[in-house]
C-alpha cells in the first residue's frame, strides 16, 4: 500500500468533511465501556487517521495509546488537535501489514474502516497474523468494516464488505466473536453507510 492517496486527502480536505468522519465513534465507545480495561492497558488504533477516537480514549484516562497510519498527514492533523497531550500517544507512520509492532502487547486493537481495504486474501491473512502477534492473551478487537449492504468503495478505493459471520471466518479459530452491530453511519454530506462492527477476543 502507499500513502500518496491518503496524504493527498488529509492535506486537501478538512478532516471533518471526509465521508468517514464522525464526532464520536459511539459504537466503539459503547463496546469499550463494556470491557474491563484499566487506564494503563495498551491500546492501538490501526489506520486511526484523524479520528477523534483517541480524544475519547484520553478523556477516559487511557495513557498508553498508539496510533498507526499510512499517512503522516493524517497523524499531523491529530497531533495538532491533541497538542496539549504530548507523550500520551505513540505515533507510528506505516502500513499495518509491514510495520513491526511489539508482541503480545496490546489489550485492545481498534480498526474502523481499514481492514475492508484488504481485497487480497494474502493481505487479510497477514493482517490477522500481525493482529494475533500484537495482542496480549485475552486481548480485545473492535473492528468495523462496510456491511454487506454498505458501499462498494471507500475513499474511491474498492473494499470488501462483511457480515459478522464473514468477519468471524476471516479472523479464524483463535478469536471468539463476543458481539456485533449493524450501524448506519451518516456521512458529513448526508449519505447513509452501513457498517458491521464486531467485538472479538483472542484466546
Ligand atoms: C477510511 S479512513 C478511516 C480513518 C479512521 N479509522 C476513522 O474512523 O476516522 C482509513 C484510514 O486507514 C489508513 N490506512 C489505509 N490502509 C492502511 C494500511 N494498510 N496501514 C495503515 N493505515 C492504513 C488511511 O491512511 C486512513 O487514515
mmCIF file of C-alpha atoms and ligand atoms in Angstrom:
data_model
loop_
_atom_site.group_PDB
_atom_site.id
_atom_site.type_symbol
_atom_site.label_atom_id
_atom_site.label_comp_id
_atom_site.label_asym_id
_atom_site.label_seq_id
_atom_site.Cartn_x
_atom_site.Cartn_y
_atom_site.Cartn_z
ATOM 1 C CA UNK A 1 0.000 0.000 0.000
ATOM 2 C CA UNK A 2 1.203 3.525 -0.499
ATOM 3 C CA UNK A 3 0.449 6.668 1.382
ATOM 4 C CA UNK A 4 0.101 9.090 -1.564
ATOM 5 C CA UNK A 5 -3.664 8.696 -1.899
ATOM 6 C CA UNK A 6 -4.222 9.221 1.828
ATOM 7 C CA UNK A 7 -1.746 12.075 2.312
ATOM 8 C CA UNK A 8 -3.472 13.928 -0.545
ATOM 9 C CA UNK A 9 -6.879 13.548 1.097
ATOM 10 C CA UNK A 10 -5.761 14.658 4.539
ATOM 11 C CA UNK A 11 -3.836 17.577 3.033
ATOM 12 C CA UNK A 12 -6.592 18.808 0.722
ATOM 13 C CA UNK A 13 -9.721 18.183 2.805
ATOM 14 C CA UNK A 14 -10.685 19.220 6.300
ATOM 15 C CA UNK A 15 -10.727 16.098 8.461
ATOM 16 C CA UNK A 16 -14.321 16.850 9.481
ATOM 17 C CA UNK A 17 -15.528 16.662 5.859
ATOM 18 C CA UNK A 18 -14.252 13.220 4.822
ATOM 19 C CA UNK A 19 -17.025 10.644 4.398
ATOM 20 C CA UNK A 20 -15.871 8.524 7.346
ATOM 21 C CA UNK A 21 -15.791 11.433 9.816
ATOM 22 C CA UNK A 22 -17.908 11.151 12.944
ATOM 23 C CA UNK A 23 -17.881 13.397 16.009
ATOM 24 C CA UNK A 24 -17.505 10.343 18.250
ATOM 25 C CA UNK A 25 -17.210 6.649 17.365
ATOM 26 C CA UNK A 26 -20.196 5.885 19.594
ATOM 27 C CA UNK A 27 -20.417 2.155 18.857
ATOM 28 C CA UNK A 28 -16.730 1.579 19.630
ATOM 29 C CA UNK A 29 -17.046 3.656 22.796
ATOM 30 C CA UNK A 30 -20.021 1.613 23.965
ATOM 31 C CA UNK A 31 -18.069 -1.615 23.365
ATOM 32 C CA UNK A 32 -15.026 -0.157 25.147
ATOM 33 C CA UNK A 33 -17.137 0.814 28.152
ATOM 34 C CA UNK A 34 -18.360 -2.792 28.430
ATOM 35 C CA UNK A 35 -14.771 -4.116 28.684
ATOM 36 C CA UNK A 36 -12.725 -4.486 31.819
ATOM 37 C CA UNK A 37 -9.749 -2.423 30.628
ATOM 38 C CA UNK A 38 -7.547 -0.441 33.006
ATOM 39 C CA UNK A 39 -6.152 3.013 32.138
ATOM 40 C CA UNK A 40 -2.617 1.609 31.853
ATOM 41 C CA UNK A 41 -3.602 -1.074 29.315
ATOM 42 C CA UNK A 42 -2.069 -0.552 25.879
ATOM 43 C CA UNK A 43 -4.458 0.301 23.032
ATOM 44 C CA UNK A 44 -3.682 0.631 19.337
ATOM 45 C CA UNK A 45 -5.826 2.371 16.720
ATOM 46 C CA UNK A 46 -4.891 0.897 13.349
ATOM 47 C CA UNK A 47 -5.462 3.310 10.484
ATOM 48 C CA UNK A 48 -6.534 5.823 13.084
ATOM 49 C CA UNK A 49 -6.058 8.746 10.698
ATOM 50 C CA UNK A 50 -7.511 11.967 12.096
ATOM 51 C CA UNK A 51 -10.222 10.163 14.083
ATOM 52 C CA UNK A 52 -11.468 11.549 17.398
ATOM 53 C CA UNK A 53 -11.391 8.052 18.957
ATOM 54 C CA UNK A 54 -8.051 8.946 20.579
ATOM 55 C CA UNK A 55 -9.552 12.089 22.131
ATOM 56 C CA UNK A 56 -12.233 9.946 23.738
ATOM 57 C CA UNK A 57 -9.663 7.411 24.969
ATOM 58 C CA UNK A 58 -7.657 10.183 26.606
ATOM 59 C CA UNK A 59 -10.891 11.546 28.074
ATOM 60 C CA UNK A 60 -11.464 8.129 29.690
ATOM 61 C CA UNK A 61 -7.989 8.195 31.240
ATOM 62 C CA UNK A 62 -6.114 5.793 28.949
ATOM 63 C CA UNK A 63 -2.415 6.640 28.851
ATOM 64 C CA UNK A 64 -0.758 4.024 26.586
ATOM 65 C CA UNK A 65 -2.266 4.724 23.184
ATOM 66 C CA UNK A 66 -0.629 4.007 19.821
ATOM 67 C CA UNK A 67 -1.974 5.304 16.525
ATOM 68 C CA UNK A 68 -0.670 3.687 13.373
ATOM 69 C CA UNK A 69 -1.457 5.085 9.946
ATOM 70 C CA UNK A 70 -0.023 5.063 6.439
ATOM 71 C CA UNK A 71 -0.491 8.804 6.258
ATOM 72 C CA UNK A 72 1.826 11.171 8.141
ATOM 73 C CA UNK A 73 -0.519 13.989 7.072
ATOM 74 C CA UNK A 74 -3.432 12.321 8.884
ATOM 75 C CA UNK A 75 -1.421 11.900 12.064
ATOM 76 C CA UNK A 76 -0.276 15.528 11.845
ATOM 77 C CA UNK A 77 -3.927 16.615 11.999
ATOM 78 C CA UNK A 78 -4.444 14.573 15.151
ATOM 79 C CA UNK A 79 -1.156 15.729 16.666
ATOM 80 C CA UNK A 80 -2.143 19.331 16.170
ATOM 81 C CA UNK A 81 -5.573 18.757 17.723
ATOM 82 C CA UNK A 82 -4.045 16.936 20.721
ATOM 83 C CA UNK A 83 -1.218 19.403 21.200
ATOM 84 C CA UNK A 84 -1.865 19.660 24.891
ATOM 85 C CA UNK A 85 -1.296 15.916 25.473
ATOM 86 C CA UNK A 86 2.327 15.337 24.433
ATOM 87 C CA UNK A 87 3.634 11.908 25.367
ATOM 88 C CA UNK A 88 0.267 10.170 25.812
ATOM 89 C CA UNK A 89 0.277 8.892 22.248
ATOM 90 C CA UNK A 90 2.842 6.865 20.323
ATOM 91 C CA UNK A 91 2.676 7.832 16.645
ATOM 92 C CA UNK A 92 3.515 5.179 14.062
ATOM 93 C CA UNK A 93 3.617 6.038 10.361
ATOM 94 C CA UNK A 94 3.460 2.843 8.321
ATOM 95 C CA UNK A 95 1.492 0.053 6.725
ATOM 96 C CA UNK A 96 -0.183 -2.204 9.260
ATOM 97 C CA UNK A 97 0.922 -5.215 7.211
ATOM 98 C CA UNK A 98 4.604 -4.271 7.297
ATOM 99 C CA UNK A 99 5.305 -2.252 10.427
ATOM 100 C CA UNK A 100 6.939 -4.133 13.308
ATOM 101 C CA UNK A 101 4.812 -3.926 16.465
ATOM 102 C CA UNK A 102 5.600 -5.058 19.999
ATOM 103 C CA UNK A 103 4.494 -8.661 20.515
ATOM 104 C CA UNK A 104 1.759 -9.688 22.993
ATOM 105 C CA UNK A 105 1.448 -6.036 23.996
ATOM 106 C CA UNK A 106 -1.988 -4.605 23.282
ATOM 107 C CA UNK A 107 -5.141 -5.141 25.328
ATOM 108 C CA UNK A 108 -7.261 -3.562 22.606
ATOM 109 C CA UNK A 109 -6.825 -3.331 18.840
ATOM 110 C CA UNK A 110 -9.207 -0.851 17.189
ATOM 111 C CA UNK A 111 -9.801 -0.681 13.448
ATOM 112 C CA UNK A 112 -12.539 1.432 11.921
ATOM 113 C CA UNK A 113 -12.705 1.217 8.131
ATOM 114 C CA UNK A 114 -9.222 -0.150 7.367
ATOM 115 C CA UNK A 115 -9.479 -3.954 7.112
ATOM 116 C CA UNK A 116 -12.113 -3.575 4.399
ATOM 117 C CA UNK A 117 -9.438 -2.165 2.025
ATOM 118 C CA UNK A 118 -7.613 -5.504 2.063
ATOM 119 C CA UNK A 119 -9.107 -7.028 -1.059
ATOM 120 C CA UNK A 120 -6.421 -9.699 -1.415
ATOM 121 C CA UNK A 121 -6.713 -12.872 0.678
ATOM 122 C CA UNK A 122 -2.974 -12.902 1.424
ATOM 123 C CA UNK A 123 -3.159 -9.350 2.807
ATOM 124 C CA UNK A 124 -6.023 -10.370 5.095
ATOM 125 C CA UNK A 125 -4.147 -13.423 6.321
ATOM 126 C CA UNK A 126 -1.125 -11.215 7.033
ATOM 127 C CA UNK A 127 -3.325 -8.720 8.926
ATOM 128 C CA UNK A 128 -4.739 -11.478 11.150
ATOM 129 C CA UNK A 129 -1.211 -12.756 11.817
ATOM 130 C CA UNK A 130 0.049 -9.266 12.769
ATOM 131 C CA UNK A 131 -3.010 -8.742 14.972
ATOM 132 C CA UNK A 132 -2.632 -12.139 16.677
ATOM 133 C CA UNK A 133 1.038 -11.458 17.433
ATOM 134 C CA UNK A 134 0.463 -7.922 18.761
ATOM 135 C CA UNK A 135 -2.446 -8.724 21.097
ATOM 136 C CA UNK A 136 -1.982 -9.881 24.673
ATOM 137 C CA UNK A 137 -3.649 -13.204 25.531
ATOM 138 C CA UNK A 138 -7.305 -12.363 26.181
ATOM 139 C CA UNK A 139 -6.925 -9.065 24.299
ATOM 140 C CA UNK A 140 -9.870 -7.418 22.573
ATOM 141 C CA UNK A 141 -10.510 -6.328 18.985
ATOM 142 C CA UNK A 142 -13.069 -3.776 17.844
ATOM 143 C CA UNK A 143 -13.281 -3.852 14.079
ATOM 144 C CA UNK A 144 -15.703 -2.140 11.750
ATOM 145 C CA UNK A 145 -15.997 -2.530 8.004
ATOM 146 C CA UNK A 146 -18.629 -1.715 5.441
ATOM 147 C CA UNK A 147 -21.518 -4.153 5.871
ATOM 148 C CA UNK A 148 -22.967 -6.415 3.159
ATOM 149 C CA UNK A 149 -25.430 -3.627 2.330
ATOM 150 C CA UNK A 150 -22.753 -0.908 2.576
ATOM 151 C CA UNK A 151 -20.940 0.903 -0.253
ATOM 152 C CA UNK A 152 -18.610 -0.959 -2.595
ATOM 153 C CA UNK A 153 -15.987 1.784 -2.365
ATOM 154 C CA UNK A 154 -14.488 3.877 0.431
ATOM 155 C CA UNK A 155 -12.492 6.981 -0.428
ATOM 156 C CA UNK A 156 -12.863 5.892 -4.082
ATOM 157 C CA UNK A 157 -10.976 2.664 -3.390
ATOM 158 C CA UNK A 158 -12.565 -0.790 -3.722
ATOM 159 C CA UNK A 159 -13.467 -2.553 -0.496
ATOM 160 C CA UNK A 160 -14.701 -5.936 0.692
ATOM 161 C CA UNK A 161 -17.984 -5.847 2.586
ATOM 162 C CA UNK A 162 -18.630 -8.123 5.551
ATOM 163 C CA UNK A 163 -21.338 -9.675 7.657
ATOM 164 C CA UNK A 164 -20.313 -10.605 11.230
ATOM 165 C CA UNK A 165 -20.141 -14.255 10.135
ATOM 166 C CA UNK A 166 -17.777 -13.380 7.269
ATOM 167 C CA UNK A 167 -15.517 -11.391 9.589
ATOM 168 C CA UNK A 168 -15.523 -14.297 12.038
ATOM 169 C CA UNK A 169 -14.432 -16.576 9.231
ATOM 170 C CA UNK A 170 -11.592 -14.175 8.251
ATOM 171 C CA UNK A 171 -10.353 -13.974 11.848
ATOM 172 C CA UNK A 172 -10.316 -17.747 12.386
ATOM 173 C CA UNK A 173 -10.437 -20.003 15.391
ATOM 174 C CA UNK A 174 -8.048 -18.015 17.617
ATOM 175 C CA UNK A 175 -10.761 -15.366 18.034
ATOM 176 C CA UNK A 176 -14.142 -15.515 19.757
ATOM 177 C CA UNK A 177 -16.873 -13.236 18.418
ATOM 178 C CA UNK A 178 -18.307 -11.545 21.511
ATOM 179 C CA UNK A 179 -20.851 -9.236 19.881
ATOM 180 C CA UNK A 180 -21.737 -7.496 16.653
ATOM 181 C CA UNK A 181 -23.754 -4.492 15.493
ATOM 182 C CA UNK A 182 -25.125 -3.258 12.195
ATOM 183 C CA UNK A 183 -24.604 0.508 12.312
ATOM 184 C CA UNK A 184 -25.705 3.242 9.917
ATOM 185 C CA UNK A 185 -23.102 5.987 9.635
ATOM 186 C CA UNK A 186 -24.343 9.329 8.358
ATOM 187 C CA UNK A 187 -21.565 10.986 6.341
ATOM 188 C CA UNK A 188 -20.939 14.750 6.620
ATOM 189 C CA UNK A 189 -22.518 15.014 3.134
ATOM 190 C CA UNK A 190 -25.701 13.379 4.457
ATOM 191 C CA UNK A 191 -25.409 9.875 2.953
ATOM 192 C CA UNK A 192 -26.064 6.692 4.908
ATOM 193 C CA UNK A 193 -23.391 3.982 5.014
ATOM 194 C CA UNK A 194 -23.968 0.581 6.616
ATOM 195 C CA UNK A 195 -21.139 -0.715 8.796
ATOM 196 C CA UNK A 196 -20.594 -4.053 10.545
ATOM 197 C CA UNK A 197 -18.993 -3.669 13.970
ATOM 198 C CA UNK A 198 -17.560 -6.753 15.666
ATOM 199 C CA UNK A 199 -16.029 -7.246 19.082
ATOM 200 C CA UNK A 200 -13.643 -10.225 19.155
ATOM 201 C CA UNK A 201 -11.467 -11.575 21.920
ATOM 202 C CA UNK A 202 -8.345 -13.643 21.348
ATOM 203 C CA UNK A 203 -7.910 -16.870 23.281
HETATM 204 C C1 LIG B 1 -11.445 5.359 5.869
HETATM 205 S S1 LIG B 1 -10.114 6.003 6.767
HETATM 206 C C2 LIG B 1 -10.632 5.689 8.459
HETATM 207 C C3 LIG B 1 -9.845 6.515 9.448
HETATM 208 C C4 LIG B 1 -10.227 6.296 10.924
HETATM 209 N N1 LIG B 1 -10.106 4.919 11.309
HETATM 210 C C5 LIG B 1 -11.617 6.808 11.210
HETATM 211 O O1 LIG B 1 -12.504 6.027 11.555
HETATM 212 O O2 LIG B 1 -11.801 8.039 11.096
HETATM 213 C C6 LIG B 1 -8.852 4.787 6.514
HETATM 214 C C7 LIG B 1 -7.541 5.123 7.194
HETATM 215 O O3 LIG B 1 -6.688 3.992 7.145
HETATM 216 C C8 LIG B 1 -5.394 4.360 6.723
HETATM 217 N N2 LIG B 1 -4.861 3.170 6.044
HETATM 218 C C9 LIG B 1 -5.308 2.608 4.896
HETATM 219 N N3 LIG B 1 -4.627 1.483 4.633
HETATM 220 C C10 LIG B 1 -3.724 1.329 5.639
HETATM 221 C C11 LIG B 1 -2.727 0.374 5.929
HETATM 222 N N4 LIG B 1 -2.501 -0.687 5.124
HETATM 223 N N5 LIG B 1 -1.976 0.529 7.047
HETATM 224 C C12 LIG B 1 -2.186 1.600 7.857
HETATM 225 N N6 LIG B 1 -3.118 2.535 7.641
HETATM 226 C C13 LIG B 1 -3.878 2.404 6.547
HETATM 227 C C14 LIG B 1 -5.602 5.589 5.857
HETATM 228 O O4 LIG B 1 -4.476 6.411 5.798
HETATM 229 C C15 LIG B 1 -6.785 6.264 6.559
HETATM 230 O O5 LIG B 1 -6.354 7.160 7.567
#
